[in-house]
mmCIF file of C-alpha atoms and ligand atoms in Angstrom:
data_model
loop_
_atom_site.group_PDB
_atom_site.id
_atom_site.type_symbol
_atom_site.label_atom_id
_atom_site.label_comp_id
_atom_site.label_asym_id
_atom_site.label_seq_id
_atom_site.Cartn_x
_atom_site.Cartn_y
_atom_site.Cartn_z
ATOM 1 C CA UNK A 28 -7.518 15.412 4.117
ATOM 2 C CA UNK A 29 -4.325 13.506 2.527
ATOM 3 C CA UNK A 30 -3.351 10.413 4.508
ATOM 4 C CA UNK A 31 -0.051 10.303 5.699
ATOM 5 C CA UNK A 32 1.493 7.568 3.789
ATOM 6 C CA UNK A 33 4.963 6.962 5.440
ATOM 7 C CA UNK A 34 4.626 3.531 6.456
ATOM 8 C CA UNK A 35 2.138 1.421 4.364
ATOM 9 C CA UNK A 36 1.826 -1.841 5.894
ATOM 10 C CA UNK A 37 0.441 -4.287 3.467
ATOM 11 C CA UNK A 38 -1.396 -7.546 4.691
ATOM 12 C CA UNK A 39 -0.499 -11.430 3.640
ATOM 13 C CA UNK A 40 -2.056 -14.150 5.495
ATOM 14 C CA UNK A 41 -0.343 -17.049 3.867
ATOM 15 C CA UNK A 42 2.239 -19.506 6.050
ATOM 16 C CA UNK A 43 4.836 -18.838 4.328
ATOM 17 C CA UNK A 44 4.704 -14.867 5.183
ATOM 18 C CA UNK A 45 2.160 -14.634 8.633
ATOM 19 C CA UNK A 46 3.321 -18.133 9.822
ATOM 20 C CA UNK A 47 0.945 -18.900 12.871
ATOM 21 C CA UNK A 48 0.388 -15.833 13.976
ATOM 22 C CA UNK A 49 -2.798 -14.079 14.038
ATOM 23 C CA UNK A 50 -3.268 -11.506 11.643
ATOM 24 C CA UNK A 51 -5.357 -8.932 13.358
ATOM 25 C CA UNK A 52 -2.704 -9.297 16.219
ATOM 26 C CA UNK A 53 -0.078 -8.363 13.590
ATOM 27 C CA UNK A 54 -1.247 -5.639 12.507
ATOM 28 C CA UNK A 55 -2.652 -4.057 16.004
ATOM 29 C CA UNK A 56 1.643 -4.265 17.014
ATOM 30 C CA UNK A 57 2.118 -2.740 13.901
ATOM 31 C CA UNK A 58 -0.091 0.256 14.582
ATOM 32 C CA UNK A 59 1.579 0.336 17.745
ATOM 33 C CA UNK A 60 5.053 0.866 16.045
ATOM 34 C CA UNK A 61 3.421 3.654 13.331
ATOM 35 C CA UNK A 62 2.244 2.254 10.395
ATOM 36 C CA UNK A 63 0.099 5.002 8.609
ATOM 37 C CA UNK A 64 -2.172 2.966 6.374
ATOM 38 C CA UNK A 65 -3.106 -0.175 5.927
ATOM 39 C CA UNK A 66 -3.886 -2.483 3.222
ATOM 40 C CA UNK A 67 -5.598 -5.560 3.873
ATOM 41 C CA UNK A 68 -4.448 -8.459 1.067
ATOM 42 C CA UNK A 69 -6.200 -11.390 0.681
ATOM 43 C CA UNK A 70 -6.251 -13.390 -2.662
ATOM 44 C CA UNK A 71 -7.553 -16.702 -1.076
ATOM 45 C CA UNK A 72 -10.413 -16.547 1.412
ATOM 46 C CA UNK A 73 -13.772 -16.784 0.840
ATOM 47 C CA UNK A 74 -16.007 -13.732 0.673
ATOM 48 C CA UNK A 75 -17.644 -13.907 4.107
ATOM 49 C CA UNK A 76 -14.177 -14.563 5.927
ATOM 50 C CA UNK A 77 -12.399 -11.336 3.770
ATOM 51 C CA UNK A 78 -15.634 -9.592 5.270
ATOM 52 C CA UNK A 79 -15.279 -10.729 8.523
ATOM 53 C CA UNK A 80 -11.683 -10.363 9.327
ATOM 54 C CA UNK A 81 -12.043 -6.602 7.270
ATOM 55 C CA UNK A 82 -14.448 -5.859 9.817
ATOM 56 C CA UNK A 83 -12.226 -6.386 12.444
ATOM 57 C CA UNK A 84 -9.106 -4.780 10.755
ATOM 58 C CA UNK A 85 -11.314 -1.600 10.826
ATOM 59 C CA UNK A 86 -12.389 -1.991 14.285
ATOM 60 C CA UNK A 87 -8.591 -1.776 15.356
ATOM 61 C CA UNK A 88 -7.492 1.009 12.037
ATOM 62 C CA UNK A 89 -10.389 3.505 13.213
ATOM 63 C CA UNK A 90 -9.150 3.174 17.168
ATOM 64 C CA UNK A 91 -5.277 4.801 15.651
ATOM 65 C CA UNK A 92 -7.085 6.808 13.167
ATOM 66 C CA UNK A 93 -5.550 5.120 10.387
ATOM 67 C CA UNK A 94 -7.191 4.753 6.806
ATOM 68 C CA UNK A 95 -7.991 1.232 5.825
ATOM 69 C CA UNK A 96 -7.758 -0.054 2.227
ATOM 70 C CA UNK A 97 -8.985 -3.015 0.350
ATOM 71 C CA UNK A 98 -6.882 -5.159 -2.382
ATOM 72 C CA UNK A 99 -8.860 -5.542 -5.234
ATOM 73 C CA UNK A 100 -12.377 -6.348 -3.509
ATOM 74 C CA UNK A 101 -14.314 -2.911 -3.773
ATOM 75 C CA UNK A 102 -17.406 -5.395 -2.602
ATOM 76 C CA UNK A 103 -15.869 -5.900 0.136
ATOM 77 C CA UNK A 104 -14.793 -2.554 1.083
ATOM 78 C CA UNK A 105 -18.413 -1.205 0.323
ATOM 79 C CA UNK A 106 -20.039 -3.579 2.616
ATOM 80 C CA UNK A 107 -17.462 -3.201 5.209
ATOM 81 C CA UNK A 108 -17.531 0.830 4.606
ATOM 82 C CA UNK A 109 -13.789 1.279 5.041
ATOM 83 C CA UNK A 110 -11.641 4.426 3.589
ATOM 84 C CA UNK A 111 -10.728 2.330 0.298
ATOM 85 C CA UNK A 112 -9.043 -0.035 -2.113
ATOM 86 C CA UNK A 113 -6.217 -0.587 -4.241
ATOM 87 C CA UNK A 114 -6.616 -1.924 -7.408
ATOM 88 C CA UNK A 115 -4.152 -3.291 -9.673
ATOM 89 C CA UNK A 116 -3.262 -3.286 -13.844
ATOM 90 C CA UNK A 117 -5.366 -6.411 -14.051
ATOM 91 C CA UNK A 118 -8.585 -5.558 -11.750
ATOM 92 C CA UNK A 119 -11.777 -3.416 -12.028
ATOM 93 C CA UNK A 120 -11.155 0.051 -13.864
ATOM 94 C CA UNK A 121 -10.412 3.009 -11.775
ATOM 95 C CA UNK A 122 -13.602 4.700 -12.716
ATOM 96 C CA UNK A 123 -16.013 1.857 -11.985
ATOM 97 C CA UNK A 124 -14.367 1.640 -8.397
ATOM 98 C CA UNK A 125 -15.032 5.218 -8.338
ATOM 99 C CA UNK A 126 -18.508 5.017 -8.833
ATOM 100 C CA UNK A 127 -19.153 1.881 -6.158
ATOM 101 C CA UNK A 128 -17.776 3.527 -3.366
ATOM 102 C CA UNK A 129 -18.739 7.182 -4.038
ATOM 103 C CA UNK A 130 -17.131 10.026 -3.455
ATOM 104 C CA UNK A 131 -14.797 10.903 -0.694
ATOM 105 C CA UNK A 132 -13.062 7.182 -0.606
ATOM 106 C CA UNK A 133 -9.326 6.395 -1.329
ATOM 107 C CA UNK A 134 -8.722 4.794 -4.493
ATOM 108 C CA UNK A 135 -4.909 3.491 -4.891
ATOM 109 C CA UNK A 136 -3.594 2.336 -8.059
ATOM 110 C CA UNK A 137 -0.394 -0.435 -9.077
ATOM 111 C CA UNK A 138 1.820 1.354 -11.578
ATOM 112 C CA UNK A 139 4.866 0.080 -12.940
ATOM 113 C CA UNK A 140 5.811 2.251 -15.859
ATOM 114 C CA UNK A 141 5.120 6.276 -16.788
ATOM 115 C CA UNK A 142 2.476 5.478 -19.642
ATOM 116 C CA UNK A 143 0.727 3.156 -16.106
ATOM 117 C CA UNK A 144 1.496 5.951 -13.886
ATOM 118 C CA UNK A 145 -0.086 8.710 -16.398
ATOM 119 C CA UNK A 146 -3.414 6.634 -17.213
ATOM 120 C CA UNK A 147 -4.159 5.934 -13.415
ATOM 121 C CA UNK A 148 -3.957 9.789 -12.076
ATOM 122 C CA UNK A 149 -6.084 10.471 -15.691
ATOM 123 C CA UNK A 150 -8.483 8.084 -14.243
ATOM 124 C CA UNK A 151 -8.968 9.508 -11.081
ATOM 125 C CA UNK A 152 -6.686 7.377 -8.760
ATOM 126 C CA UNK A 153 -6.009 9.157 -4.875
ATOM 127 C CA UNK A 154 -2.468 7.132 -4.467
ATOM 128 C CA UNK A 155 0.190 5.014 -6.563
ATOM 129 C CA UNK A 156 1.954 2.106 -5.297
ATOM 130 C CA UNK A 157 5.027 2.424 -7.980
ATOM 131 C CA UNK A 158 6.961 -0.956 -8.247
ATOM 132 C CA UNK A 159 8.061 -3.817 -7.825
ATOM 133 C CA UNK A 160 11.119 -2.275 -7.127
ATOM 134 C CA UNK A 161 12.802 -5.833 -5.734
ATOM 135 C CA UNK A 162 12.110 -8.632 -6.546
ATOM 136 C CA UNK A 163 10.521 -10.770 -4.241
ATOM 137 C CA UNK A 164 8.758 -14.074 -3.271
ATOM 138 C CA UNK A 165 5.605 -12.405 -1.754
ATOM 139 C CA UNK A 166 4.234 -11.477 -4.963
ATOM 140 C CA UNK A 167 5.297 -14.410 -7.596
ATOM 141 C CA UNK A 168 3.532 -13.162 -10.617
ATOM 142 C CA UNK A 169 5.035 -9.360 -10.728
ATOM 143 C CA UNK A 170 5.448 -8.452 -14.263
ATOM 144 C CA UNK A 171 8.293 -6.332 -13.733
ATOM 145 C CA UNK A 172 11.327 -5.155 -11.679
ATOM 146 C CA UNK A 173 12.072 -1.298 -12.052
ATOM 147 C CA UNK A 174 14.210 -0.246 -9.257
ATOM 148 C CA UNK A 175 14.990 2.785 -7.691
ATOM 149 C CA UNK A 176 15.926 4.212 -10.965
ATOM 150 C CA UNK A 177 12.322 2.731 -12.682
ATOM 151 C CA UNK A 178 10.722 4.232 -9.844
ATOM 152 C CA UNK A 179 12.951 7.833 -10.015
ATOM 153 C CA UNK A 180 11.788 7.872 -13.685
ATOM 154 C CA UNK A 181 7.729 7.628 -13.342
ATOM 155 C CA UNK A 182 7.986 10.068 -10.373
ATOM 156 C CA UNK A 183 9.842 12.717 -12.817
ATOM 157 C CA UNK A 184 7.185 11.670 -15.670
ATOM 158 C CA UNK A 185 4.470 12.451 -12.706
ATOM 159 C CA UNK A 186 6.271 15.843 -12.356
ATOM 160 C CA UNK A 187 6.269 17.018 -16.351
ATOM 161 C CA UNK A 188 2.742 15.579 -17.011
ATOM 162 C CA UNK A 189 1.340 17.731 -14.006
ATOM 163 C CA UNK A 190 0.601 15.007 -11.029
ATOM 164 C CA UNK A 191 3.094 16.193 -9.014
ATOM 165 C CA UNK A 192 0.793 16.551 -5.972
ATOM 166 C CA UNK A 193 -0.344 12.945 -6.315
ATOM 167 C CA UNK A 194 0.750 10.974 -3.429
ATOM 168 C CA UNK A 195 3.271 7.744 -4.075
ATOM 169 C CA UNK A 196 4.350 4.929 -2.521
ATOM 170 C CA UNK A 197 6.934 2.020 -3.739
ATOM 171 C CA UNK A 198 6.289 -1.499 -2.818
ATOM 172 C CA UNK A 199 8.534 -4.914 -3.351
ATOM 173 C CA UNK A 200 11.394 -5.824 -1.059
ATOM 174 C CA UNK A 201 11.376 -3.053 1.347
ATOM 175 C CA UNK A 202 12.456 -3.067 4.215
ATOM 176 C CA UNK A 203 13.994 -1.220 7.315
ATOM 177 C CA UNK A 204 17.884 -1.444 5.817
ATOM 178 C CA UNK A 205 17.294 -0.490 2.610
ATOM 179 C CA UNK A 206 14.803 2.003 3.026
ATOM 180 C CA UNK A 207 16.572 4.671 3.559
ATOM 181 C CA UNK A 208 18.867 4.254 0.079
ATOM 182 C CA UNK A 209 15.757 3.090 -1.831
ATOM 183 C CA UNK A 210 13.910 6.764 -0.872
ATOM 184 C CA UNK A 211 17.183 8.858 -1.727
ATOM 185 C CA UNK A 212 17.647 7.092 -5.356
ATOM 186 C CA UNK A 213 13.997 6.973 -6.014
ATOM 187 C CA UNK A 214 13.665 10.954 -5.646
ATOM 188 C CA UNK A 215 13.897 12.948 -8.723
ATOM 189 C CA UNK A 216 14.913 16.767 -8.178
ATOM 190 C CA UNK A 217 10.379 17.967 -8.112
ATOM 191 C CA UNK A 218 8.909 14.739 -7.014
ATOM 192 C CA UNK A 219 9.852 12.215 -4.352
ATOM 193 C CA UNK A 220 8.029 9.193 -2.600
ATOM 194 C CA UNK A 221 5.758 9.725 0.226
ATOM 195 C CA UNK A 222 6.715 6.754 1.581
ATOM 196 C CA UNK A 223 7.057 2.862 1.395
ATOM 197 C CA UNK A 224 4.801 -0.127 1.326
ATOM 198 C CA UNK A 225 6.229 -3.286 3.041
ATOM 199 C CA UNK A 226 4.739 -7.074 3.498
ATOM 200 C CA UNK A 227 6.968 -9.465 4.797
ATOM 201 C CA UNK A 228 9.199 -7.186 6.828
ATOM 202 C CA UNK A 229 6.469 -6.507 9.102
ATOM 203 C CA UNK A 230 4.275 -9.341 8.909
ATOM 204 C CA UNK A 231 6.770 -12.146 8.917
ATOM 205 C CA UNK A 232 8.884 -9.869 11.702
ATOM 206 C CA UNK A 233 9.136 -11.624 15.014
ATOM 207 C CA UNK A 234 8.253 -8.353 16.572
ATOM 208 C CA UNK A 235 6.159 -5.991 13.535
ATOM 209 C CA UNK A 236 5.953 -3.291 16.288
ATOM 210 C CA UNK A 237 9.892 -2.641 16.236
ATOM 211 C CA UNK A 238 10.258 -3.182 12.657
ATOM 212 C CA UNK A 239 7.266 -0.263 11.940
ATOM 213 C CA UNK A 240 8.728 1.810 14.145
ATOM 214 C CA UNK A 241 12.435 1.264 12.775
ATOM 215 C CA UNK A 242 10.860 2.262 9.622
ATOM 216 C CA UNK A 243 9.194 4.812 10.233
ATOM 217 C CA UNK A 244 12.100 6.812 12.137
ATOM 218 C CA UNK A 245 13.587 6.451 8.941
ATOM 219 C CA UNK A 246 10.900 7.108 6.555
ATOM 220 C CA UNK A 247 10.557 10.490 8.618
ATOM 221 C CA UNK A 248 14.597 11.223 8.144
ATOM 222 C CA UNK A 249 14.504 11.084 4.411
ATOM 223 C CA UNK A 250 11.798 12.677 4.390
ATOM 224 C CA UNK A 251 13.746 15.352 5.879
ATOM 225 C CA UNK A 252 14.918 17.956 3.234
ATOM 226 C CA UNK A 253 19.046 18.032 3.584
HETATM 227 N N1 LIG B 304 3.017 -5.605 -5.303
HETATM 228 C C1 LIG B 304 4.211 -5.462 -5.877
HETATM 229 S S1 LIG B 304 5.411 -6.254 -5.009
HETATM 230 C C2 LIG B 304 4.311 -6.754 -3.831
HETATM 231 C C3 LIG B 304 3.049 -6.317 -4.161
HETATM 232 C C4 LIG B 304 1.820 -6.574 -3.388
HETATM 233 C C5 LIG B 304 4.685 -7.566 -2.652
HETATM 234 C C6 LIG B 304 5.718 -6.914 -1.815
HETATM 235 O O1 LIG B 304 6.029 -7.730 -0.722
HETATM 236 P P1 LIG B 304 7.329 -7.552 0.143
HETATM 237 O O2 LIG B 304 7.271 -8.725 1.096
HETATM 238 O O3 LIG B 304 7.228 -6.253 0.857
HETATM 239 O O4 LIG B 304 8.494 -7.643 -0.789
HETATM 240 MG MG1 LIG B 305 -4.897 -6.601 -7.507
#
């Protein structure tokens, strides 16, 4: 079964972005407003805490039947026995992920050319997250800033090389407002996005339930063929 993946909340549990709030509470009022899937990202806590709070994170996923993925640690998602990971340019290869969490299990990838795009569907990935398509201060050490248009040209490279089906997502400095104009200029005339990944407009939101849902409305409009 393909996940729906209109509204792909991803997780930060830093100050600057989650402030005081508690995580798992976050992202329970974002399942409340619609997010789809969920990505938990964590580059700073210790292995038995990512495990823990994981564990928890699918507790709440599994009750709203959404898939949960894992940034980077495919440890962690093994032991935890969630639906997946997402792994970037710089972290374990596609096809050793593959073979830790065996068959069946999501496996997203980070692409932020054609030539990235290409090599991850070769390799067996479920999912692209295609960007950074803003920049932004979640993320400090993104490589590079595509666009709509960056992102409107791997989806058409997707399209001639075959991978049409593949399911995509953009990420970097989405949010609710520009959502809508993001999806329209990222399309190309065979292939368009599946939907968006966002961090700090839900988790920094003073209410992530209204934001998700705000997004989702109008994930589901442009999703609409005109
Ligand atoms: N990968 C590319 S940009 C990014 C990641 C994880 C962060 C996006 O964060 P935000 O707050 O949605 O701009
Ligand atoms: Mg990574």
């Amino acid at each position: 079964m393909t996940a729906d993946y209109s509204v792909y909340l991803v997780t930060d549990s830093t100050p600057a972005i989650l402030g005081d709030k508690d995580l798992v509470g976050v992202v329970e009022a974002s399942l409340r407003g619609g997010a789809t899937v969920v990505q938990y990202r964590d580059k700073t806590s210790a292995r038995e805490d990512l495990v823990a709070t994981a564990r928890k994170l699918h507790r709440l996923t599994r009750s709203y039947g959404v898939p949960l993925l894992i940034n980077d640690r495919v440890d962690v998602a093994v032991e935890v026995g969630c639906e997946g990971v997402h792994i970037g340019q710089d972290d374990m290869a596609l096809e050793q992920a593959r073979e830790l969490l065996g068959p069946g299990k999501t496996i997203g990838a980070t692409a932020s050319s054609e030539e990235e795009a290409i090599r991850a569907c070769e390799a067996g990935a479920d999912y692209l997250g295609l960007g950074t398509v803003y920049s932004t201060t979640t993320k400090k050490d993104t490589k590079s800033i595509i666009g709509p248009s960056g992102v409107c040209s791997i989806l058409t490279a997707l399209h001639e090389a075959g991978h049409a089906s593949i399911p995509t997502v953009c990420i970097g400095g989405i949010n609710a407002s520009n959502a809508p104009s993001v999806l329209a200029a990222s399309a190309s005339p065979h292939k368009a996005l599946d939907g968006v990944a966002v961090v700090s407009a839900i988790i920094a939101a003073e209410n992530p339930a209204a934001v998700t849902r705000d997004l989702l409305g109008k994930v589901i409009t442009a999703k609409i063929p005109a």
